[in-house]
Amino acid sequence: MSPAAAAARVASFAANFTTSTAPSSGGRLLRPFRGNPRPRRAVASMAVSAPKSPAAASFLERRESERALHFVKYQGLGNDFIMVDNRDSAVPKVTPEEAAKLCDRNFGIGADGVIFVMPGVNGADYTMRIFNSDGSEPEMCGNGVRCFARFIAEVENLQGTHSFKIHTGAGLIIPEIQDDGKVKVDMGEPILYGPDVPTKLSSTKNEAVVKAELAIDGLAWHVTCVSMGNPHCITFGSEELKVLHVDDLKLSDIGPKFEHHEMFPARTNTEFVEVLSRSHLKMRVWERGAGATLACGTGACAVVVAAVLEGRAERKCVVDLPGGPLEIEWREDNNHVYMTGPAEAVFYGSVVH
Protein backbone atom coordinates (compact mmCIF):
# COMPACT_ATOMS: atom_id res chain seq x y z
CA MET A 1 0.00 0.00 0.00
CA SER A 2 1.41 3.41 -0.96
CA PRO A 3 1.78 6.31 1.50
CA ALA A 4 -1.03 8.13 -0.33
CA ALA A 5 -3.35 5.14 0.05
CA ALA A 6 -2.58 4.83 3.75
CA ALA A 7 -3.29 8.51 4.28
CA ALA A 8 -6.56 8.16 2.35
CA ARG A 9 -7.72 5.41 4.71
CA VAL A 10 -7.04 7.61 7.70
CA ALA A 11 -8.95 10.50 6.12
CA SER A 12 -11.89 8.18 5.45
CA PHE A 13 -11.84 6.99 9.06
CA ALA A 14 -11.82 10.56 10.42
CA ALA A 15 -14.84 11.42 8.29
CA ASN A 16 -16.91 9.04 10.41
CA PHE A 17 -16.75 11.50 13.30
CA THR A 18 -16.53 15.07 11.97
CA THR A 19 -17.47 17.08 8.93
CA SER A 20 -14.16 18.94 9.15
CA THR A 21 -11.88 18.18 6.16
CA ALA A 22 -8.85 20.04 7.41
CA PRO A 23 -5.93 17.65 8.02
CA SER A 24 -4.73 17.40 11.62
CA SER A 25 -1.24 18.64 12.37
CA GLY A 26 1.56 16.12 12.12
CA GLY A 27 -0.66 13.51 10.44
CA ARG A 28 -2.21 12.48 13.76
CA LEU A 29 -4.64 9.59 13.75
CA LEU A 30 -6.08 10.53 17.14
CA ARG A 31 -6.87 14.18 17.81
CA PRO A 32 -9.13 16.32 19.99
CA PHE A 33 -12.75 16.23 18.80
CA ARG A 34 -14.26 19.27 17.10
CA GLY A 35 -16.38 21.62 19.18
CA ASN A 36 -14.73 21.54 22.61
CA PRO A 37 -15.52 24.53 24.86
CA ARG A 38 -11.83 25.20 25.15
CA PRO A 39 -8.67 23.82 23.51
CA ARG A 40 -7.46 20.53 24.96
CA ARG A 41 -4.22 18.70 24.51
CA ALA A 42 -4.44 15.54 22.43
CA VAL A 43 -4.33 12.50 24.66
CA ALA A 44 -2.80 10.14 22.13
CA SER A 45 -1.38 10.36 18.63
CA MET A 46 0.02 8.08 15.95
CA ALA A 47 2.06 9.20 12.98
CA VAL A 48 0.76 8.10 9.57
CA SER A 49 3.31 6.10 7.63
CA ALA A 50 3.29 3.54 4.82
CA PRO A 51 3.25 -0.14 5.85
CA LYS A 52 6.63 -1.77 5.47
CA SER A 53 5.44 -5.35 5.05
CA PRO A 54 2.46 -7.43 3.88
CA ALA A 55 1.67 -8.08 7.54
CA ALA A 56 1.35 -4.36 8.18
CA ALA A 57 -0.89 -3.94 5.14
CA SER A 58 -3.07 -6.80 6.38
CA PHE A 59 -3.42 -5.07 9.75
CA LEU A 60 -4.61 -1.81 8.14
CA GLU A 61 -7.13 -3.71 6.01
CA ARG A 62 -8.39 -5.51 9.11
CA ARG A 63 -8.83 -2.17 10.89
CA GLU A 64 -11.18 -1.09 8.12
CA SER A 65 -13.14 -4.34 8.30
CA GLU A 66 -16.57 -4.85 9.80
CA ARG A 67 -14.88 -5.64 13.15
CA ALA A 68 -13.41 -2.15 13.46
CA LEU A 69 -15.34 -0.22 16.12
CA HIS A 70 -15.21 3.56 15.74
CA PHE A 71 -15.59 5.51 18.97
CA VAL A 72 -15.17 8.89 20.62
CA LYS A 73 -13.80 9.16 24.15
CA TYR A 74 -15.73 11.65 26.33
CA GLN A 75 -15.40 12.71 29.94
CA GLY A 76 -17.63 14.50 32.41
CA LEU A 77 -15.57 15.71 35.39
CA GLY A 78 -13.18 12.82 34.81
CA ASN A 79 -15.93 10.18 34.64
CA ASP A 80 -14.97 8.86 31.20
CA PHE A 81 -16.84 6.91 28.56
CA ILE A 82 -16.35 5.27 25.20
CA MET A 83 -19.16 6.68 23.04
CA VAL A 84 -20.42 4.47 20.21
CA ASP A 85 -22.73 5.62 17.40
CA ASN A 86 -25.27 2.78 17.44
CA ARG A 87 -28.13 4.68 15.75
CA ASP A 88 -28.49 2.06 13.01
CA SER A 89 -29.38 -0.78 15.38
CA ALA A 90 -31.16 -1.57 18.65
CA VAL A 91 -28.45 -4.16 19.40
CA PRO A 92 -25.20 -2.89 20.99
CA LYS A 93 -22.18 -3.20 18.71
CA VAL A 94 -20.14 -4.86 21.46
CA THR A 95 -21.03 -7.42 24.12
CA PRO A 96 -20.74 -6.77 27.86
CA GLU A 97 -17.60 -8.92 27.91
CA GLU A 98 -16.04 -6.93 25.07
CA ALA A 99 -17.02 -3.69 26.80
CA ALA A 100 -15.18 -4.75 29.96
CA LYS A 101 -12.04 -5.37 27.88
CA LEU A 102 -12.34 -2.02 26.12
CA CYS A 103 -12.66 -0.25 29.48
CA ASP A 104 -9.48 -1.83 30.86
CA ARG A 105 -6.99 1.00 31.43
CA ASN A 106 -3.94 -1.18 30.78
CA PHE A 107 -5.06 -3.52 28.01
CA GLY A 108 -7.92 -1.56 26.40
CA ILE A 109 -8.93 2.01 25.62
CA GLY A 110 -9.64 2.78 29.28
CA ALA A 111 -12.98 4.09 30.57
CA ASP A 112 -15.61 3.83 33.28
CA GLY A 113 -18.13 2.52 30.74
CA VAL A 114 -19.22 2.13 27.12
CA ILE A 115 -22.28 4.15 26.06
CA PHE A 116 -24.37 3.34 22.99
CA VAL A 117 -26.44 5.96 21.13
CA MET A 118 -29.38 3.92 19.84
CA PRO A 119 -32.68 4.58 18.03
CA GLY A 120 -35.39 6.16 20.16
CA VAL A 121 -38.49 4.28 21.34
CA ASN A 122 -41.84 5.36 22.77
CA GLY A 123 -41.54 8.89 21.43
CA ALA A 124 -37.96 9.46 22.59
CA ASP A 125 -35.38 10.94 20.22
CA TYR A 126 -32.72 8.40 21.21
CA THR A 127 -32.12 5.44 23.49
CA MET A 128 -29.11 5.27 25.82
CA ARG A 129 -27.60 2.02 27.00
CA ILE A 130 -24.40 1.67 28.99
CA PHE A 131 -22.13 -1.19 29.99
CA ASN A 132 -20.00 -0.57 33.09
CA SER A 133 -16.29 -1.36 33.22
CA ASP A 134 -17.14 -4.75 34.78
CA GLY A 135 -19.64 -5.56 32.00
CA SER A 136 -22.75 -4.97 34.11
CA GLU A 137 -25.53 -2.73 32.78
CA PRO A 138 -26.85 0.11 34.98
CA GLU A 139 -30.18 1.81 34.48
CA MET A 140 -28.52 5.10 33.51
CA CYS A 141 -25.62 7.41 34.32
CA GLY A 142 -25.79 11.13 35.07
CA ASN A 143 -22.35 12.10 33.80
CA GLY A 144 -22.85 9.70 30.91
CA VAL A 145 -26.08 11.36 29.79
CA ARG A 146 -24.31 14.74 29.60
CA CYS A 147 -21.63 13.15 27.40
CA PHE A 148 -24.42 11.52 25.39
CA ALA A 149 -26.00 14.92 24.68
CA ARG A 150 -22.72 16.51 23.59
CA PHE A 151 -21.93 13.50 21.38
CA ILE A 152 -25.35 13.75 19.69
CA ALA A 153 -24.79 17.46 19.02
CA GLU A 154 -21.50 16.58 17.31
CA VAL A 155 -22.69 13.70 15.13
CA GLU A 156 -25.84 15.62 14.14
CA ASN A 157 -23.81 18.83 13.63
CA LEU A 158 -26.11 20.85 15.90
CA GLN A 159 -25.22 24.36 17.02
CA GLY A 160 -26.50 26.44 19.94
CA THR A 161 -29.04 25.37 22.55
CA HIS A 162 -30.70 22.00 22.05
CA SER A 163 -32.60 19.51 24.19
CA PHE A 164 -33.26 15.81 23.61
CA LYS A 165 -35.66 13.18 24.91
CA ILE A 166 -33.58 10.14 25.84
CA HIS A 167 -35.04 6.77 26.75
CA THR A 168 -33.03 5.05 29.50
CA GLY A 169 -33.48 2.16 31.88
CA ALA A 170 -34.44 4.80 34.47
CA GLY A 171 -37.15 6.31 32.26
CA LEU A 172 -37.21 9.44 30.11
CA ILE A 173 -34.29 11.82 30.70
CA ILE A 174 -34.13 15.29 29.10
CA PRO A 175 -30.70 16.96 28.77
CA GLU A 176 -30.33 20.48 27.39
CA ILE A 177 -27.11 21.86 25.94
CA GLN A 178 -26.70 25.44 27.12
CA ASP A 179 -25.02 28.43 25.52
CA ASP A 180 -21.92 28.07 27.71
CA GLY A 181 -21.42 24.47 26.57
CA LYS A 182 -22.55 22.92 29.84
CA VAL A 183 -25.41 20.43 29.89
CA LYS A 184 -28.41 20.80 32.17
CA VAL A 185 -30.33 17.60 32.76
CA ASP A 186 -33.83 17.09 34.12
CA MET A 187 -33.18 13.91 36.10
CA GLY A 188 -36.81 13.42 37.08
CA GLU A 189 -38.18 12.69 40.55
CA PRO A 190 -36.16 10.84 43.19
CA ILE A 191 -37.51 7.51 44.40
CA LEU A 192 -37.58 7.29 48.19
CA TYR A 193 -39.77 4.26 48.96
CA GLY A 194 -37.32 1.66 50.32
CA PRO A 195 -38.42 -1.44 48.35
CA ASP A 196 -38.30 0.58 45.11
CA VAL A 197 -34.74 1.88 45.66
CA PRO A 198 -34.28 -1.09 46.33
CA THR A 199 -33.15 -1.70 49.91
CA LYS A 200 -34.22 -4.10 52.63
CA LEU A 201 -33.58 -1.49 55.31
CA SER A 202 -36.72 -0.51 57.20
CA SER A 203 -38.28 2.88 56.50
CA THR A 204 -37.69 5.55 59.11
CA LYS A 205 -39.50 8.60 57.72
CA ASN A 206 -42.73 8.56 55.67
CA GLU A 207 -41.81 5.23 54.01
CA ALA A 208 -38.34 6.60 53.19
CA VAL A 209 -35.09 5.23 54.57
CA VAL A 210 -33.51 8.26 56.25
CA LYS A 211 -30.64 8.06 58.77
CA ALA A 212 -31.08 4.30 59.10
CA GLU A 213 -28.32 2.26 60.73
CA LEU A 214 -26.19 -0.03 58.59
CA ALA A 215 -23.60 -2.19 60.31
CA ILE A 216 -20.28 -2.53 58.46
CA ASP A 217 -17.02 -3.63 60.06
CA GLY A 218 -18.35 -3.02 63.54
CA LEU A 219 -19.41 0.57 62.78
CA ALA A 220 -23.03 1.73 62.79
CA TRP A 221 -23.23 3.91 59.67
CA HIS A 222 -26.15 6.32 59.29
CA VAL A 223 -27.46 6.00 55.74
CA THR A 224 -30.20 7.49 53.60
CA CYS A 225 -31.31 5.56 50.53
CA VAL A 226 -32.36 7.27 47.29
CA SER A 227 -32.91 6.07 43.75
CA MET A 228 -32.38 8.34 40.77
CA GLY A 229 -33.37 5.45 38.54
CA ASN A 230 -30.40 3.60 40.02
CA PRO A 231 -29.80 2.83 43.72
CA HIS A 232 -27.77 5.06 46.02
CA CYS A 233 -26.76 4.76 49.66
CA ILE A 234 -25.68 8.11 51.11
CA THR A 235 -23.84 8.53 54.40
CA PHE A 236 -22.69 11.63 56.27
CA GLY A 237 -21.02 9.58 59.00
CA SER A 238 -21.49 6.86 61.59
CA GLU A 239 -22.20 6.62 65.29
CA GLU A 240 -18.46 6.59 65.82
CA LEU A 241 -17.57 9.12 63.08
CA LYS A 242 -19.92 12.04 63.61
CA VAL A 243 -18.30 14.13 60.87
CA LEU A 244 -16.75 12.59 57.78
CA HIS A 245 -13.53 13.86 56.24
CA VAL A 246 -14.00 12.18 52.91
CA ASP A 247 -10.41 12.61 51.75
CA ASP A 248 -9.30 10.34 54.60
CA LEU A 249 -11.43 7.39 53.47
CA LYS A 250 -9.91 4.39 51.75
CA LEU A 251 -12.72 3.68 49.30
CA SER A 252 -11.21 0.48 47.97
CA ASP A 253 -11.64 -1.05 51.42
CA ILE A 254 -15.00 0.29 52.52
CA GLY A 255 -16.77 0.79 49.17
CA PRO A 256 -17.25 -2.88 48.18
CA LYS A 257 -18.71 -3.67 51.61
CA PHE A 258 -21.50 -1.17 51.01
CA GLU A 259 -21.99 -2.19 47.36
CA HIS A 260 -22.43 -5.88 48.14
CA HIS A 261 -24.21 -5.57 51.50
CA GLU A 262 -27.16 -7.91 51.89
CA MET A 263 -29.46 -4.93 52.49
CA PHE A 264 -29.08 -3.96 48.82
CA PRO A 265 -30.48 -6.75 46.62
CA ALA A 266 -29.45 -4.98 43.38
CA ARG A 267 -26.15 -3.81 44.91
CA THR A 268 -25.75 -0.06 45.39
CA ASN A 269 -23.74 3.05 44.60
CA THR A 270 -22.38 4.64 47.78
CA GLU A 271 -21.70 8.31 48.45
CA PHE A 272 -19.64 9.54 51.40
CA VAL A 273 -20.44 13.19 52.11
CA GLU A 274 -18.82 16.07 53.95
CA VAL A 275 -20.97 19.17 54.58
CA LEU A 276 -19.04 22.37 53.91
CA SER A 277 -22.09 24.64 54.21
CA ARG A 278 -25.83 24.43 53.63
CA SER A 279 -25.25 25.08 49.93
CA HIS A 280 -21.89 23.38 49.46
CA LEU A 281 -21.25 19.65 49.80
CA LYS A 282 -18.22 17.48 49.12
CA MET A 283 -18.50 13.82 48.20
CA ARG A 284 -16.61 10.76 47.11
CA VAL A 285 -18.30 7.86 45.41
CA TRP A 286 -17.97 4.11 45.08
CA GLU A 287 -19.95 3.20 41.98
CA ARG A 288 -21.72 -0.10 41.54
CA GLY A 289 -19.88 -1.96 38.81
CA ALA A 290 -17.14 0.65 38.36
CA GLY A 291 -15.58 1.23 41.80
CA ALA A 292 -14.07 4.56 42.81
CA THR A 293 -14.64 7.17 40.09
CA LEU A 294 -13.91 10.88 39.80
CA ALA A 295 -17.57 11.81 39.50
CA CYS A 296 -21.11 10.43 39.56
CA GLY A 297 -23.98 12.60 38.34
CA THR A 298 -26.85 10.54 39.74
CA GLY A 299 -24.85 10.26 42.97
CA ALA A 300 -24.54 14.03 43.29
CA CYS A 301 -28.30 14.33 42.76
CA ALA A 302 -28.99 11.67 45.39
CA VAL A 303 -26.62 13.42 47.82
CA VAL A 304 -28.56 16.69 47.67
CA VAL A 305 -31.86 14.86 48.13
CA ALA A 306 -30.44 13.01 51.15
CA ALA A 307 -28.96 16.20 52.61
CA VAL A 308 -32.36 17.92 52.38
CA LEU A 309 -34.15 14.94 53.92
CA GLU A 310 -31.68 14.94 56.82
CA GLY A 311 -31.95 18.72 57.28
CA ARG A 312 -28.31 19.34 56.40
CA ALA A 313 -28.64 21.48 53.25
CA GLU A 314 -30.84 23.67 51.06
CA ARG A 315 -32.43 22.42 47.85
CA LYS A 316 -29.85 24.09 45.61
CA CYS A 317 -26.20 23.13 46.17
CA VAL A 318 -22.80 22.93 44.59
CA VAL A 319 -21.46 19.41 45.01
CA ASP A 320 -17.68 19.00 44.84
CA LEU A 321 -16.46 15.70 43.41
CA PRO A 322 -12.84 14.64 42.84
CA GLY A 323 -13.25 15.58 39.16
CA GLY A 324 -14.86 18.97 39.79
CA PRO A 325 -18.16 20.60 40.82
CA LEU A 326 -21.75 19.94 39.76
CA GLU A 327 -24.71 22.25 40.30
CA ILE A 328 -27.70 20.34 41.71
CA GLU A 329 -31.20 21.61 42.44
CA TRP A 330 -34.15 19.62 43.88
CA ARG A 331 -37.13 21.77 43.01
CA GLU A 332 -40.05 21.88 45.39
CA ASP A 333 -42.62 22.89 42.76
CA ASN A 334 -42.36 19.74 40.62
CA ASN A 335 -40.16 17.44 42.77
CA HIS A 336 -37.65 17.08 39.90
CA VAL A 337 -33.88 17.11 40.35
CA TYR A 338 -31.78 19.14 37.91
CA MET A 339 -28.07 18.62 37.32
CA THR A 340 -25.78 21.04 35.46
CA GLY A 341 -22.19 20.33 34.51
CA PRO A 342 -19.63 19.95 31.71
CA ALA A 343 -18.99 17.19 29.19
CA GLU A 344 -16.05 17.21 26.81
CA ALA A 345 -14.70 15.14 23.97
CA VAL A 346 -11.13 13.91 24.52
CA PHE A 347 -10.19 11.97 21.37
CA TYR A 348 -11.57 9.64 18.72
CA GLY A 349 -10.25 6.38 17.38
CA SER A 350 -11.07 2.86 16.24
CA VAL A 351 -10.35 -0.56 17.67
CA VAL A 352 -10.54 -4.09 16.29
CA HIS A 353 -12.72 -6.17 18.61
Coordinates of C-alpha atoms in Angstrom, one line a residue:
M1 CA 0.0 0.0 0.0
S2 CA 1.4 3.4 -1.0
P3 CA 1.8 6.3 1.5
A4 CA -1.0 8.1 -0.3
A5 CA -3.4 5.1 0.0
A6 CA -2.6 4.8 3.8
A7 CA -3.3 8.5 4.3
A8 CA -6.6 8.2 2.4
R9 CA -7.7 5.4 4.7
V10 CA -7.0 7.6 7.7
A11 CA -8.9 10.5 6.1
S12 CA -11.9 8.2 5.5
F13 CA -11.8 7.0 9.1
A14 CA -11.8 10.6 10.4
A15 CA -14.8 11.4 8.3
N16 CA -16.9 9.0 10.4
F17 CA -16.7 11.5 13.3
T18 CA -16.5 15.1 12.0
T19 CA -17.5 17.1 8.9
S20 CA -14.2 18.9 9.1
T21 CA -11.9 18.2 6.2
A22 CA -8.9 20.0 7.4
P23 CA -5.9 17.7 8.0
S24 CA -4.7 17.4 11.6
S25 CA -1.2 18.6 12.4
G26 CA 1.6 16.1 12.1
G27 CA -0.7 13.5 10.4
R28 CA -2.2 12.5 13.8
L29 CA -4.6 9.6 13.8
L30 CA -6.1 10.5 17.1
R31 CA -6.9 14.2 17.8
P32 CA -9.1 16.3 20.0
F33 CA -12.8 16.2 18.8
R34 CA -14.3 19.3 17.1
G35 CA -16.4 21.6 19.2
N36 CA -14.7 21.5 22.6
P37 CA -15.5 24.5 24.9
R38 CA -11.8 25.2 25.2
P39 CA -8.7 23.8 23.5
R40 CA -7.5 20.5 25.0
R41 CA -4.2 18.7 24.5
A42 CA -4.4 15.5 22.4
V43 CA -4.3 12.5 24.7
A44 CA -2.8 10.1 22.1
S45 CA -1.4 10.4 18.6
M46 CA 0.0 8.1 16.0
A47 CA 2.1 9.2 13.0
V48 CA 0.8 8.1 9.6
S49 CA 3.3 6.1 7.6
A50 CA 3.3 3.5 4.8
P51 CA 3.2 -0.1 5.9
K52 CA 6.6 -1.8 5.5
S53 CA 5.4 -5.3 5.0
P54 CA 2.5 -7.4 3.9
A55 CA 1.7 -8.1 7.5
A56 CA 1.4 -4.4 8.2
A57 CA -0.9 -3.9 5.1
S58 CA -3.1 -6.8 6.4
F59 CA -3.4 -5.1 9.8
L60 CA -4.6 -1.8 8.1
E61 CA -7.1 -3.7 6.0
R62 CA -8.4 -5.5 9.1
R63 CA -8.8 -2.2 10.9
E64 CA -11.2 -1.1 8.1
S65 CA -13.1 -4.3 8.3
E66 CA -16.6 -4.8 9.8
R67 CA -14.9 -5.6 13.1
A68 CA -13.4 -2.1 13.5
L69 CA -15.3 -0.2 16.1
H70 CA -15.2 3.6 15.7
F71 CA -15.6 5.5 19.0
V72 CA -15.2 8.9 20.6
K73 CA -13.8 9.2 24.2
Y74 CA -15.7 11.6 26.3
Q75 CA -15.4 12.7 29.9
G76 CA -17.6 14.5 32.4
L77 CA -15.6 15.7 35.4
G78 CA -13.2 12.8 34.8
N79 CA -15.9 10.2 34.6
D80 CA -15.0 8.9 31.2
F81 CA -16.8 6.9 28.6
I82 CA -16.4 5.3 25.2
M83 CA -19.2 6.7 23.0
V84 CA -20.4 4.5 20.2
D85 CA -22.7 5.6 17.4
N86 CA -25.3 2.8 17.4
R87 CA -28.1 4.7 15.7
D88 CA -28.5 2.1 13.0
S89 CA -29.4 -0.8 15.4
A90 CA -31.2 -1.6 18.6
V91 CA -28.5 -4.2 19.4
P92 CA -25.2 -2.9 21.0
K93 CA -22.2 -3.2 18.7
V94 CA -20.1 -4.9 21.5
T95 CA -21.0 -7.4 24.1
P96 CA -20.7 -6.8 27.9
E97 CA -17.6 -8.9 27.9
E98 CA -16.0 -6.9 25.1
A99 CA -17.0 -3.7 26.8
A100 CA -15.2 -4.7 30.0
K101 CA -12.0 -5.4 27.9
L102 CA -12.3 -2.0 26.1
C103 CA -12.7 -0.3 29.5
D104 CA -9.5 -1.8 30.9
R105 CA -7.0 1.0 31.4
N106 CA -3.9 -1.2 30.8
F107 CA -5.1 -3.5 28.0
G108 CA -7.9 -1.6 26.4
I109 CA -8.9 2.0 25.6
G110 CA -9.6 2.8 29.3
A111 CA -13.0 4.1 30.6
D112 CA -15.6 3.8 33.3
G113 CA -18.1 2.5 30.7
V114 CA -19.2 2.1 27.1
I115 CA -22.3 4.2 26.1
F116 CA -24.4 3.3 23.0
V117 CA -26.4 6.0 21.1
M118 CA -29.4 3.9 19.8
P119 CA -32.7 4.6 18.0
G120 CA -35.4 6.2 20.2
V121 CA -38.5 4.3 21.3
N122 CA -41.8 5.4 22.8
G123 CA -41.5 8.9 21.4
A124 CA -38.0 9.5 22.6
D125 CA -35.4 10.9 20.2
Y126 CA -32.7 8.4 21.2
T127 CA -32.1 5.4 23.5
M128 CA -29.1 5.3 25.8
R129 CA -27.6 2.0 27.0
I130 CA -24.4 1.7 29.0
F131 CA -22.1 -1.2 30.0
N132 CA -20.0 -0.6 33.1
S133 CA -16.3 -1.4 33.2
D134 CA -17.1 -4.7 34.8
G135 CA -19.6 -5.6 32.0
S136 CA -22.8 -5.0 34.1
E137 CA -25.5 -2.7 32.8
P138 CA -26.8 0.1 35.0
E139 CA -30.2 1.8 34.5
M140 CA -28.5 5.1 33.5
C141 CA -25.6 7.4 34.3
G142 CA -25.8 11.1 35.1
N143 CA -22.3 12.1 33.8
G144 CA -22.8 9.7 30.9
V145 CA -26.1 11.4 29.8
R146 CA -24.3 14.7 29.6
C147 CA -21.6 13.2 27.4
F148 CA -24.4 11.5 25.4
A149 CA -26.0 14.9 24.7
R150 CA -22.7 16.5 23.6
F151 CA -21.9 13.5 21.4
I152 CA -25.3 13.8 19.7
A153 CA -24.8 17.5 19.0
E154 CA -21.5 16.6 17.3
V155 CA -22.7 13.7 15.1
E156 CA -25.8 15.6 14.1
N157 CA -23.8 18.8 13.6
L158 CA -26.1 20.8 15.9
Q159 CA -25.2 24.4 17.0
G160 CA -26.5 26.4 19.9
T161 CA -29.0 25.4 22.5
H162 CA -30.7 22.0 22.1
S163 CA -32.6 19.5 24.2
F164 CA -33.3 15.8 23.6
K165 CA -35.7 13.2 24.9
I166 CA -33.6 10.1 25.8
H167 CA -35.0 6.8 26.7
T168 CA -33.0 5.1 29.5
G169 CA -33.5 2.2 31.9
A170 CA -34.4 4.8 34.5
G171 CA -37.1 6.3 32.3
L172 CA -37.2 9.4 30.1
I173 CA -34.3 11.8 30.7
I174 CA -34.1 15.3 29.1
P175 CA -30.7 17.0 28.8
E176 CA -30.3 20.5 27.4
I177 CA -27.1 21.9 25.9
Q178 CA -26.7 25.4 27.1
D179 CA -25.0 28.4 25.5
D180 CA -21.9 28.1 27.7
G181 CA -21.4 24.5 26.6
K182 CA -22.6 22.9 29.8
V183 CA -25.4 20.4 29.9
K184 CA -28.4 20.8 32.2
V185 CA -30.3 17.6 32.8
D186 CA -33.8 17.1 34.1
M187 CA -33.2 13.9 36.1
G188 CA -36.8 13.4 37.1
E189 CA -38.2 12.7 40.5
P190 CA -36.2 10.8 43.2
I191 CA -37.5 7.5 44.4
L192 CA -37.6 7.3 48.2
Y193 CA -39.8 4.3 49.0
G194 CA -37.3 1.7 50.3
P195 CA -38.4 -1.4 48.4
D196 CA -38.3 0.6 45.1
V197 CA -34.7 1.9 45.7
P198 CA -34.3 -1.1 46.3
T199 CA -33.2 -1.7 49.9
K200 CA -34.2 -4.1 52.6
L201 CA -33.6 -1.5 55.3
S202 CA -36.7 -0.5 57.2
S203 CA -38.3 2.9 56.5
T204 CA -37.7 5.5 59.1
K205 CA -39.5 8.6 57.7
N206 CA -42.7 8.6 55.7
E207 CA -41.8 5.2 54.0
A208 CA -38.3 6.6 53.2
V209 CA -35.1 5.2 54.6
V210 CA -33.5 8.3 56.2
K211 CA -30.6 8.1 58.8
A212 CA -31.1 4.3 59.1
E213 CA -28.3 2.3 60.7
L214 CA -26.2 0.0 58.6
A215 CA -23.6 -2.2 60.3
I216 CA -20.3 -2.5 58.5
D217 CA -17.0 -3.6 60.1
G218 CA -18.4 -3.0 63.5
L219 CA -19.4 0.6 62.8
A220 CA -23.0 1.7 62.8
W221 CA -23.2 3.9 59.7
H222 CA -26.1 6.3 59.3
V223 CA -27.5 6.0 55.7
T224 CA -30.2 7.5 53.6
C225 CA -31.3 5.6 50.5
V226 CA -32.4 7.3 47.3
S227 CA -32.9 6.1 43.7
M228 CA -32.4 8.3 40.8
G229 CA -33.4 5.5 38.5
N230 CA -30.4 3.6 40.0
P231 CA -29.8 2.8 43.7
H232 CA -27.8 5.1 46.0
C233 CA -26.8 4.8 49.7
I234 CA -25.7 8.1 51.1
T235 CA -23.8 8.5 54.4
F236 CA -22.7 11.6 56.3
G237 CA -21.0 9.6 59.0
S238 CA -21.5 6.9 61.6
E239 CA -22.2 6.6 65.3
E240 CA -18.5 6.6 65.8
L241 CA -17.6 9.1 63.1
K242 CA -19.9 12.0 63.6
V243 CA -18.3 14.1 60.9
L244 CA -16.8 12.6 57.8
H245 CA -13.5 13.9 56.2
V246 CA -14.0 12.2 52.9
D247 CA -10.4 12.6 51.8
D248 CA -9.3 10.3 54.6
L249 CA -11.4 7.4 53.5
K250 CA -9.9 4.4 51.8
L251 CA -12.7 3.7 49.3
S252 CA -11.2 0.5 48.0
D253 CA -11.6 -1.0 51.4
I254 CA -15.0 0.3 52.5
G255 CA -16.8 0.8 49.2
P256 CA -17.3 -2.9 48.2
K257 CA -18.7 -3.7 51.6
F258 CA -21.5 -1.2 51.0
E259 CA -22.0 -2.2 47.4
H260 CA -22.4 -5.9 48.1
H261 CA -24.2 -5.6 51.5
E262 CA -27.2 -7.9 51.9
M263 CA -29.5 -4.9 52.5
F264 CA -29.1 -4.0 48.8
P265 CA -30.5 -6.7 46.6
A266 CA -29.5 -5.0 43.4
R267 CA -26.1 -3.8 44.9
T268 CA -25.7 -0.1 45.4
N269 CA -23.7 3.0 44.6
T270 CA -22.4 4.6 47.8
E271 CA -21.7 8.3 48.5
F272 CA -19.6 9.5 51.4
V273 CA -20.4 13.2 52.1
E274 CA -18.8 16.1 53.9
V275 CA -21.0 19.2 54.6
L276 CA -19.0 22.4 53.9
S277 CA -22.1 24.6 54.2
R278 CA -25.8 24.4 53.6
S279 CA -25.3 25.1 49.9
H280 CA -21.9 23.4 49.5
L281 CA -21.3 19.6 49.8
K282 CA -18.2 17.5 49.1
M283 CA -18.5 13.8 48.2
R284 CA -16.6 10.8 47.1
V285 CA -18.3 7.9 45.4
W286 CA -18.0 4.1 45.1
E287 CA -19.9 3.2 42.0
R288 CA -21.7 -0.1 41.5
G289 CA -19.9 -2.0 38.8
A290 CA -17.1 0.7 38.4
G291 CA -15.6 1.2 41.8
A292 CA -14.1 4.6 42.8
T293 CA -14.6 7.2 40.1
L294 CA -13.9 10.9 39.8
A295 CA -17.6 11.8 39.5
C296 CA -21.1 10.4 39.6
G297 CA -24.0 12.6 38.3
T298 CA -26.8 10.5 39.7
G299 CA -24.8 10.3 43.0
A300 CA -24.5 14.0 43.3
C301 CA -28.3 14.3 42.8
A302 CA -29.0 11.7 45.4
V303 CA -26.6 13.4 47.8
V304 CA -28.6 16.7 47.7
V305 CA -31.9 14.9 48.1
A306 CA -30.4 13.0 51.1
A307 CA -29.0 16.2 52.6
V308 CA -32.4 17.9 52.4
L309 CA -34.2 14.9 53.9
E310 CA -31.7 14.9 56.8
G311 CA -32.0 18.7 57.3
R312 CA -28.3 19.3 56.4
A313 CA -28.6 21.5 53.2
E314 CA -30.8 23.7 51.1
R315 CA -32.4 22.4 47.9
K316 CA -29.8 24.1 45.6
C317 CA -26.2 23.1 46.2
V318 CA -22.8 22.9 44.6
V319 CA -21.5 19.4 45.0
D320 CA -17.7 19.0 44.8
L321 CA -16.5 15.7 43.4
P322 CA -12.8 14.6 42.8
G323 CA -13.3 15.6 39.2
G324 CA -14.9 19.0 39.8
P325 CA -18.2 20.6 40.8
L326 CA -21.8 19.9 39.8
E327 CA -24.7 22.3 40.3
I328 CA -27.7 20.3 41.7
E329 CA -31.2 21.6 42.4
W330 CA -34.1 19.6 43.9
R331 CA -37.1 21.8 43.0
E332 CA -40.0 21.9 45.4
D333 CA -42.6 22.9 42.8
N334 CA -42.4 19.7 40.6
N335 CA -40.2 17.4 42.8
H336 CA -37.6 17.1 39.9
V337 CA -33.9 17.1 40.4
Y338 CA -31.8 19.1 37.9
M339 CA -28.1 18.6 37.3
T340 CA -25.8 21.0 35.5
G341 CA -22.2 20.3 34.5
P342 CA -19.6 20.0 31.7
A343 CA -19.0 17.2 29.2
E344 CA -16.1 17.2 26.8
A345 CA -14.7 15.1 24.0
V346 CA -11.1 13.9 24.5
F347 CA -10.2 12.0 21.4
Y348 CA -11.6 9.6 18.7
G349 CA -10.2 6.4 17.4
S350 CA -11.1 2.9 16.2
V351 CA -10.3 -0.6 17.7
V352 CA -10.5 -4.1 16.3
H353 CA -12.7 -6.2 18.6

